Amino acid sequence: QFEAPDLADTAWGYATLGVRHEPMIEGLVALLREPEGPLADFELHDVANTAWALAKMKVQDAELMERLAEHVMAKGLLAQSSAQDIADILWAFATVELRHEDLFSGIVQR
């Protein structure tokens, strides 16, 4: 069974290679939508890698991006942020043309 970093790293790997593998994307999205699924265990780096990978693979899923942003805010993950993670998250949201005011405000205030 995959742990949270494994899922994020797998998505990142596919995106880095430029491979849009629909079964992997569908499975990842389904897992991350589960109420008690692996998203609950995501650290900021996992969110950043996943958001970046989804955007890189041109996955347009506003609901999932919203869930990722809400997870970051609810868990207070910005406190453990690196510049790279913040850049990846902002790039991902810009690439899929989405805004999350609470997340963006939290980034500015950190």
mmCIF file of N, CA and C in Angstrom:
data_model
loop_
_atom_site.group_PDB
_atom_site.id
_atom_site.type_symbol
_atom_site.label_atom_id
_atom_site.label_comp_id
_atom_site.label_asym_id
_atom_site.label_seq_id
_atom_site.Cartn_x
_atom_site.Cartn_y
_atom_site.Cartn_z
ATOM 1 N N GLN A 1 0.843 -1.186 0.000
ATOM 2 C CA GLN A 1 0.000 0.000 0.000
ATOM 3 C C GLN A 1 0.886 1.247 0.000
ATOM 4 N N PHE A 2 0.514 2.207 -0.809
ATOM 5 C CA PHE A 2 1.269 3.447 -0.920
ATOM 6 C C PHE A 2 1.047 4.344 0.285
ATOM 7 N N GLU A 3 2.112 4.983 0.732
ATOM 8 C CA GLU A 3 2.036 6.026 1.752
ATOM 9 C C GLU A 3 1.904 7.364 1.018
ATOM 10 N N ALA A 4 1.581 8.412 1.755
ATOM 11 C CA ALA A 4 1.372 9.729 1.148
ATOM 12 C C ALA A 4 2.549 10.175 0.271
ATOM 13 N N PRO A 5 3.794 10.128 0.770
ATOM 14 C CA PRO A 5 4.904 10.568 -0.097
ATOM 15 C C PRO A 5 5.049 9.707 -1.358
ATOM 16 N N ASP A 6 4.708 8.424 -1.257
ATOM 17 C CA ASP A 6 4.804 7.544 -2.425
ATOM 18 C C ASP A 6 3.854 7.991 -3.531
ATOM 19 N N LEU A 7 2.632 8.360 -3.141
ATOM 20 C CA LEU A 7 1.652 8.821 -4.126
ATOM 21 C C LEU A 7 2.118 10.112 -4.793
ATOM 22 N N ALA A 8 2.565 11.048 -3.971
ATOM 23 C CA ALA A 8 3.018 12.332 -4.503
ATOM 24 C C ALA A 8 4.229 12.143 -5.411
ATOM 25 N N ASP A 9 5.163 11.311 -5.002
ATOM 26 C CA ASP A 9 6.378 11.090 -5.796
ATOM 27 C C ASP A 9 6.078 10.344 -7.094
ATOM 28 N N THR A 10 5.115 9.437 -7.059
ATOM 29 C CA THR A 10 4.727 8.719 -8.274
ATOM 30 C C THR A 10 4.123 9.687 -9.289
ATOM 31 N N ALA A 11 3.211 10.538 -8.812
ATOM 32 C CA ALA A 11 2.613 11.543 -9.702
ATOM 33 C C ALA A 11 3.699 12.461 -10.258
ATOM 34 N N TRP A 12 4.611 12.901 -9.394
ATOM 35 C CA TRP A 12 5.707 13.772 -9.811
ATOM 36 C C TRP A 12 6.568 13.093 -10.877
ATOM 37 N N GLY A 13 6.843 11.818 -10.668
ATOM 38 C CA GLY A 13 7.667 11.072 -11.624
ATOM 39 C C GLY A 13 7.031 10.983 -12.997
ATOM 40 N N TYR A 14 5.749 10.647 -13.046
ATOM 41 C CA TYR A 14 5.055 10.594 -14.330
ATOM 42 C C TYR A 14 5.091 11.958 -15.019
ATOM 43 N N ALA A 15 4.795 13.008 -14.257
ATOM 44 C CA ALA A 15 4.763 14.352 -14.836
ATOM 45 C C ALA A 15 6.143 14.777 -15.324
ATOM 46 N N THR A 16 7.172 14.456 -14.562
ATOM 47 C CA THR A 16 8.538 14.818 -14.945
ATOM 48 C C THR A 16 8.934 14.144 -16.256
ATOM 49 N N LEU A 17 8.483 12.911 -16.418
ATOM 50 C CA LEU A 17 8.774 12.186 -17.661
ATOM 51 C C LEU A 17 7.886 12.622 -18.816
ATOM 52 N N GLY A 18 6.871 13.419 -18.523
ATOM 53 C CA GLY A 18 5.945 13.862 -19.567
ATOM 54 C C GLY A 18 4.958 12.791 -19.973
ATOM 55 N N VAL A 19 4.680 11.877 -19.050
ATOM 56 C CA VAL A 19 3.758 10.776 -19.319
ATOM 57 C C VAL A 19 2.422 11.056 -18.645
ATOM 58 N N ARG A 20 1.378 11.157 -19.440
ATOM 59 C CA ARG A 20 0.026 11.343 -18.902
ATOM 60 C C ARG A 20 -0.653 9.977 -18.936
ATOM 61 N N HIS A 21 -0.566 9.261 -17.849
ATOM 62 C CA HIS A 21 -1.099 7.904 -17.736
ATOM 63 C C HIS A 21 -2.469 7.984 -17.067
ATOM 64 N N GLU A 22 -3.520 7.892 -17.875
ATOM 65 C CA GLU A 22 -4.888 8.112 -17.373
ATOM 66 C C GLU A 22 -5.264 7.211 -16.196
ATOM 67 N N PRO A 23 -4.948 5.908 -16.221
ATOM 68 C CA PRO A 23 -5.312 5.082 -15.058
ATOM 69 C C PRO A 23 -4.637 5.554 -13.766
ATOM 70 N N MET A 24 -3.379 6.010 -13.854
ATOM 71 C CA MET A 24 -2.698 6.515 -12.667
ATOM 72 C C MET A 24 -3.368 7.794 -12.183
ATOM 73 N N ILE A 25 -3.676 8.702 -13.107
ATOM 74 C CA ILE A 25 -4.313 9.962 -12.742
ATOM 75 C C ILE A 25 -5.672 9.700 -12.101
ATOM 76 N N GLU A 26 -6.478 8.854 -12.712
ATOM 77 C CA GLU A 26 -7.807 8.551 -12.177
ATOM 78 C C GLU A 26 -7.714 7.923 -10.793
ATOM 79 N N GLY A 27 -6.769 7.012 -10.616
ATOM 80 C CA GLY A 27 -6.588 6.376 -9.309
ATOM 81 C C GLY A 27 -6.131 7.358 -8.252
ATOM 82 N N LEU A 28 -5.187 8.226 -8.606
ATOM 83 C CA LEU A 28 -4.687 9.234 -7.679
ATOM 84 C C LEU A 28 -5.806 10.185 -7.266
ATOM 85 N N VAL A 29 -6.536 10.685 -8.234
ATOM 86 C CA VAL A 29 -7.629 11.614 -7.948
ATOM 87 C C VAL A 29 -8.669 10.948 -7.047
ATOM 88 N N ALA A 30 -9.022 9.706 -7.343
ATOM 89 C CA ALA A 30 -10.005 8.993 -6.525
ATOM 90 C C ALA A 30 -9.508 8.836 -5.088
ATOM 91 N N LEU A 31 -8.254 8.457 -4.922
ATOM 92 C CA LEU A 31 -7.695 8.300 -3.575
ATOM 93 C C LEU A 31 -7.697 9.616 -2.805
ATOM 94 N N LEU A 32 -7.340 10.690 -3.485
ATOM 95 C CA LEU A 32 -7.249 11.980 -2.807
ATOM 96 C C LEU A 32 -8.620 12.573 -2.489
ATOM 97 N N ARG A 33 -9.652 12.062 -3.126
ATOM 98 C CA ARG A 33 -11.014 12.518 -2.830
ATOM 99 C C ARG A 33 -11.657 11.744 -1.686
ATOM 100 N N GLU A 34 -11.063 10.616 -1.307
ATOM 101 C CA GLU A 34 -11.621 9.825 -0.210
ATOM 102 C C GLU A 34 -11.556 10.633 1.089
ATOM 103 N N PRO A 35 -12.673 10.707 1.833
ATOM 104 C CA PRO A 35 -12.687 11.491 3.081
ATOM 105 C C PRO A 35 -11.609 11.082 4.085
ATOM 106 N N GLU A 36 -11.343 9.832 4.216
ATOM 107 C CA GLU A 36 -10.319 9.350 5.151
ATOM 108 C C GLU A 36 -9.114 8.794 4.394
ATOM 109 N N GLY A 37 -8.896 9.317 3.202
ATOM 110 C CA GLY A 37 -7.840 8.806 2.341
ATOM 111 C C GLY A 37 -6.473 9.361 2.676
ATOM 112 N N PRO A 38 -5.520 9.127 1.788
ATOM 113 C CA PRO A 38 -4.124 9.485 2.048
ATOM 114 C C PRO A 38 -3.859 10.987 2.133
ATOM 115 N N LEU A 39 -4.755 11.812 1.628
ATOM 116 C CA LEU A 39 -4.533 13.257 1.715
ATOM 117 C C LEU A 39 -4.368 13.695 3.168
ATOM 118 N N ALA A 40 -5.034 13.022 4.070
ATOM 119 C CA ALA A 40 -4.944 13.370 5.494
ATOM 120 C C ALA A 40 -3.507 13.301 6.007
ATOM 121 N N ASP A 41 -2.676 12.482 5.367
ATOM 122 C CA ASP A 41 -1.283 12.315 5.803
ATOM 123 C C ASP A 41 -0.289 13.151 4.995
ATOM 124 N N PHE A 42 -0.768 13.938 4.064
ATOM 125 C CA PHE A 42 0.132 14.724 3.221
ATOM 126 C C PHE A 42 0.786 15.843 4.018
ATOM 127 N N GLU A 43 2.089 15.967 3.840
ATOM 128 C CA GLU A 43 2.839 17.125 4.316
ATOM 129 C C GLU A 43 2.860 18.140 3.169
ATOM 130 N N LEU A 44 3.391 19.305 3.423
ATOM 131 C CA LEU A 44 3.381 20.341 2.398
ATOM 132 C C LEU A 44 4.122 19.897 1.137
ATOM 133 N N HIS A 45 5.236 19.214 1.300
ATOM 134 C CA HIS A 45 5.997 18.757 0.135
ATOM 135 C C HIS A 45 5.166 17.806 -0.728
ATOM 136 N N ASP A 46 4.362 16.962 -0.103
ATOM 137 C CA ASP A 46 3.498 16.043 -0.847
ATOM 138 C C ASP A 46 2.433 16.815 -1.625
ATOM 139 N N VAL A 47 1.858 17.824 -0.980
ATOM 140 C CA VAL A 47 0.867 18.666 -1.658
ATOM 141 C C VAL A 47 1.515 19.377 -2.839
ATOM 142 N N ALA A 48 2.690 19.946 -2.619
ATOM 143 C CA ALA A 48 3.388 20.678 -3.680
ATOM 144 C C ALA A 48 3.694 19.767 -4.868
ATOM 145 N N ASN A 49 4.233 18.583 -4.597
ATOM 146 C CA ASN A 49 4.555 17.652 -5.685
ATOM 147 C C ASN A 49 3.308 17.221 -6.433
ATOM 148 N N THR A 50 2.237 16.958 -5.704
ATOM 149 C CA THR A 50 1.002 16.503 -6.328
ATOM 150 C C THR A 50 0.365 17.611 -7.154
ATOM 151 N N ALA A 51 0.270 18.805 -6.590
ATOM 152 C CA ALA A 51 -0.321 19.930 -7.328
ATOM 153 C C ALA A 51 0.496 20.215 -8.587
ATOM 154 N N TRP A 52 1.828 20.226 -8.443
ATOM 155 C CA TRP A 52 2.700 20.472 -9.587
ATOM 156 C C TRP A 52 2.487 19.407 -10.660
ATOM 157 N N ALA A 53 2.436 18.139 -10.240
ATOM 158 C CA ALA A 53 2.276 17.039 -11.196
ATOM 159 C C ALA A 53 0.936 17.127 -11.929
ATOM 160 N N LEU A 54 -0.120 17.399 -11.190
ATOM 161 C CA LEU A 54 -1.435 17.502 -11.830
ATOM 162 C C LEU A 54 -1.450 18.632 -12.856
ATOM 163 N N ALA A 55 -0.882 19.771 -12.491
ATOM 164 C CA ALA A 55 -0.851 20.900 -13.419
ATOM 165 C C ALA A 55 0.028 20.584 -14.628
ATOM 166 N N LYS A 56 1.165 19.969 -14.384
ATOM 167 C CA LYS A 56 2.091 19.620 -15.473
ATOM 168 C C LYS A 56 1.431 18.655 -16.455
ATOM 169 N N MET A 57 0.594 17.749 -15.937
ATOM 170 C CA MET A 57 -0.106 16.785 -16.792
ATOM 171 C C MET A 57 -1.422 17.346 -17.329
ATOM 172 N N LYS A 58 -1.659 18.643 -17.066
ATOM 173 C CA LYS A 58 -2.837 19.350 -17.563
ATOM 174 C C LYS A 58 -4.145 18.745 -17.054
ATOM 175 N N VAL A 59 -4.135 18.318 -15.804
ATOM 176 C CA VAL A 59 -5.351 17.810 -15.167
ATOM 177 C C VAL A 59 -6.129 19.012 -14.644
ATOM 178 N N GLN A 60 -7.301 19.230 -15.177
ATOM 179 C CA GLN A 60 -8.169 20.335 -14.761
ATOM 180 C C GLN A 60 -9.172 19.791 -13.748
ATOM 181 N N ASP A 61 -8.880 19.926 -12.479
ATOM 182 C CA ASP A 61 -9.757 19.419 -11.424
ATOM 183 C C ASP A 61 -9.793 20.442 -10.297
ATOM 184 N N ALA A 62 -10.668 21.420 -10.441
ATOM 185 C CA ALA A 62 -10.761 22.502 -9.466
ATOM 186 C C ALA A 62 -11.112 21.981 -8.081
ATOM 187 N N GLU A 63 -11.971 20.975 -8.013
ATOM 188 C CA GLU A 63 -12.369 20.416 -6.714
ATOM 189 C C GLU A 63 -11.169 19.817 -5.984
ATOM 190 N N LEU A 64 -10.339 19.098 -6.680
ATOM 191 C CA LEU A 64 -9.173 18.486 -6.042
ATOM 192 C C LEU A 64 -8.154 19.556 -5.633
ATOM 193 N N MET A 65 -7.935 20.535 -6.474
ATOM 194 C CA MET A 65 -7.012 21.609 -6.101
ATOM 195 C C MET A 65 -7.523 22.352 -4.871
ATOM 196 N N GLU A 66 -8.819 22.537 -4.793
ATOM 197 C CA GLU A 66 -9.426 23.164 -3.620
ATOM 198 C C GLU A 66 -9.170 22.309 -2.378
ATOM 199 N N ARG A 67 -9.332 20.996 -2.511
ATOM 200 C CA ARG A 67 -9.074 20.084 -1.385
ATOM 201 C C ARG A 67 -7.613 20.161 -0.938
ATOM 202 N N LEU A 68 -6.696 20.226 -1.892
ATOM 203 C CA LEU A 68 -5.279 20.340 -1.547
ATOM 204 C C LEU A 68 -5.022 21.634 -0.772
ATOM 205 N N ALA A 69 -5.577 22.736 -1.265
ATOM 206 C CA ALA A 69 -5.383 24.029 -0.590
ATOM 207 C C ALA A 69 -6.015 24.020 0.798
ATOM 208 N N GLU A 70 -7.209 23.483 0.912
ATOM 209 C CA GLU A 70 -7.890 23.427 2.214
ATOM 210 C C GLU A 70 -7.103 22.568 3.202
ATOM 211 N N HIS A 71 -6.512 21.497 2.717
ATOM 212 C CA HIS A 71 -5.692 20.633 3.572
ATOM 213 C C HIS A 71 -4.492 21.411 4.111
ATOM 214 N N VAL A 72 -3.834 22.147 3.245
ATOM 215 C CA VAL A 72 -2.676 22.951 3.663
ATOM 216 C C VAL A 72 -3.077 23.922 4.763
ATOM 217 N N MET A 73 -4.191 24.597 4.567
ATOM 218 C CA MET A 73 -4.628 25.607 5.535
ATOM 219 C C MET A 73 -5.110 24.965 6.837
ATOM 220 N N ALA A 74 -5.894 23.895 6.744
ATOM 221 C CA ALA A 74 -6.449 23.251 7.936
ATOM 222 C C ALA A 74 -5.361 22.648 8.820
ATOM 223 N N LYS A 75 -4.304 22.135 8.201
ATOM 224 C CA LYS A 75 -3.220 21.496 8.947
ATOM 225 C C LYS A 75 -2.103 22.472 9.319
ATOM 226 N N GLY A 76 -2.209 23.717 8.898
ATOM 227 C CA GLY A 76 -1.161 24.696 9.197
ATOM 228 C C GLY A 76 0.172 24.346 8.568
ATOM 229 N N LEU A 77 0.133 23.788 7.375
ATOM 230 C CA LEU A 77 1.358 23.292 6.749
ATOM 231 C C LEU A 77 2.276 24.387 6.215
ATOM 232 N N LEU A 78 1.776 25.589 6.077
ATOM 233 C CA LEU A 78 2.644 26.657 5.563
ATOM 234 C C LEU A 78 3.794 26.955 6.509
ATOM 235 N N ALA A 79 3.632 26.631 7.771
ATOM 236 C CA ALA A 79 4.698 26.878 8.750
ATOM 237 C C ALA A 79 5.948 26.056 8.436
ATOM 238 N N GLN A 80 5.800 24.940 7.745
ATOM 239 C CA GLN A 80 6.939 24.079 7.423
ATOM 240 C C GLN A 80 7.380 24.234 5.971
ATOM 241 N N SER A 81 7.022 25.354 5.356
ATOM 242 C CA SER A 81 7.215 25.484 3.919
ATOM 243 C C SER A 81 8.640 25.848 3.537
ATOM 244 N N SER A 82 8.999 25.348 2.375
ATOM 245 C CA SER A 82 10.250 25.762 1.740
ATOM 246 C C SER A 82 9.880 26.647 0.559
ATOM 247 N N ALA A 83 10.823 27.423 0.109
ATOM 248 C CA ALA A 83 10.574 28.278 -1.049
ATOM 249 C C ALA A 83 10.195 27.440 -2.273
ATOM 250 N N GLN A 84 10.823 26.287 -2.420
ATOM 251 C CA GLN A 84 10.522 25.426 -3.571
ATOM 252 C C GLN A 84 9.091 24.915 -3.512
ATOM 253 N N ASP A 85 8.636 24.468 -2.340
ATOM 254 C CA ASP A 85 7.259 23.980 -2.215
ATOM 255 C C ASP A 85 6.256 25.084 -2.521
ATOM 256 N N ILE A 86 6.506 26.279 -2.003
ATOM 257 C CA ILE A 86 5.612 27.410 -2.261
ATOM 258 C C ILE A 86 5.598 27.729 -3.753
ATOM 259 N N ALA A 87 6.756 27.755 -4.372
ATOM 260 C CA ALA A 87 6.836 28.043 -5.808
ATOM 261 C C ALA A 87 6.068 27.002 -6.618
ATOM 262 N N ASP A 88 6.219 25.729 -6.256
ATOM 263 C CA ASP A 88 5.521 24.662 -6.985
ATOM 264 C C ASP A 88 4.007 24.791 -6.842
ATOM 265 N N ILE A 89 3.545 25.105 -5.643
ATOM 266 C CA ILE A 89 2.105 25.256 -5.417
ATOM 267 C C ILE A 89 1.569 26.452 -6.206
ATOM 268 N N LEU A 90 2.252 27.587 -6.131
ATOM 269 C CA LEU A 90 1.803 28.769 -6.860
ATOM 270 C C LEU A 90 1.827 28.529 -8.369
ATOM 271 N N TRP A 91 2.867 27.879 -8.849
ATOM 272 C CA TRP A 91 2.954 27.562 -10.279
ATOM 273 C C TRP A 91 1.787 26.676 -10.695
ATOM 274 N N ALA A 92 1.482 25.681 -9.870
ATOM 275 C CA ALA A 92 0.391 24.757 -10.200
ATOM 276 C C ALA A 92 -0.942 25.491 -10.292
ATOM 277 N N PHE A 93 -1.237 26.323 -9.306
ATOM 278 C CA PHE A 93 -2.501 27.059 -9.334
ATOM 279 C C PHE A 93 -2.552 28.017 -10.519
ATOM 280 N N ALA A 94 -1.437 28.680 -10.817
ATOM 281 C CA ALA A 94 -1.410 29.587 -11.963
ATOM 282 C C ALA A 94 -1.594 28.823 -13.273
ATOM 283 N N THR A 95 -0.970 27.671 -13.380
ATOM 284 C CA THR A 95 -1.040 26.876 -14.605
ATOM 285 C C THR A 95 -2.454 26.397 -14.896
ATOM 286 N N VAL A 96 -3.188 26.001 -13.860
ATOM 287 C CA VAL A 96 -4.567 25.546 -14.076
ATOM 288 C C VAL A 96 -5.572 26.689 -13.917
ATOM 289 N N GLU A 97 -5.020 27.897 -13.763
ATOM 290 C CA GLU A 97 -5.822 29.126 -13.700
ATOM 291 C C GLU A 97 -6.859 29.102 -12.582
ATOM 292 N N LEU A 98 -6.393 28.759 -11.388
ATOM 293 C CA LEU A 98 -7.250 28.747 -10.206
ATOM 294 C C LEU A 98 -6.665 29.654 -9.144
ATOM 295 N N ARG A 99 -7.539 30.178 -8.313
ATOM 296 C CA ARG A 99 -7.122 31.000 -7.172
ATOM 297 C C ARG A 99 -7.714 30.390 -5.909
ATOM 298 N N HIS A 100 -6.961 30.460 -4.842
ATOM 299 C CA HIS A 100 -7.455 30.085 -3.519
ATOM 300 C C HIS A 100 -7.002 31.190 -2.578
ATOM 301 N N GLU A 101 -7.917 32.097 -2.285
ATOM 302 C CA GLU A 101 -7.568 33.313 -1.553
ATOM 303 C C GLU A 101 -6.927 33.029 -0.191
ATOM 304 N N ASP A 102 -7.479 32.076 0.568
ATOM 305 C CA ASP A 102 -6.911 31.776 1.887
ATOM 306 C C ASP A 102 -5.476 31.262 1.766
ATOM 307 N N LEU A 103 -5.248 30.369 0.841
ATOM 308 C CA LEU A 103 -3.901 29.833 0.632
ATOM 309 C C LEU A 103 -2.949 30.942 0.199
ATOM 310 N N PHE A 104 -3.358 31.741 -0.760
ATOM 311 C CA PHE A 104 -2.489 32.803 -1.257
ATOM 312 C C PHE A 104 -2.192 33.817 -0.175
ATOM 313 N N SER A 105 -3.203 34.160 0.611
ATOM 314 C CA SER A 105 -2.992 35.096 1.725
ATOM 315 C C SER A 105 -2.046 34.504 2.759
ATOM 316 N N GLY A 106 -2.216 33.217 3.044
ATOM 317 C CA GLY A 106 -1.335 32.545 3.994
ATOM 318 C C GLY A 106 0.108 32.536 3.532
ATOM 319 N N ILE A 107 0.304 32.368 2.239
ATOM 320 C CA ILE A 107 1.662 32.373 1.683
ATOM 321 C C ILE A 107 2.275 33.756 1.827
ATOM 322 N N VAL A 108 1.517 34.784 1.537
ATOM 323 C CA VAL A 108 2.019 36.155 1.641
ATOM 324 C C VAL A 108 2.378 36.490 3.089
ATOM 325 N N GLN A 109 1.600 35.985 4.036
ATOM 326 C CA GLN A 109 1.808 36.304 5.444
ATOM 327 C C GLN A 109 2.903 35.479 6.110
ATOM 328 N N ARG A 110 3.378 34.440 5.486
ATOM 329 C CA ARG A 110 4.369 33.573 6.145
ATOM 330 C C ARG A 110 5.690 34.180 6.203
#
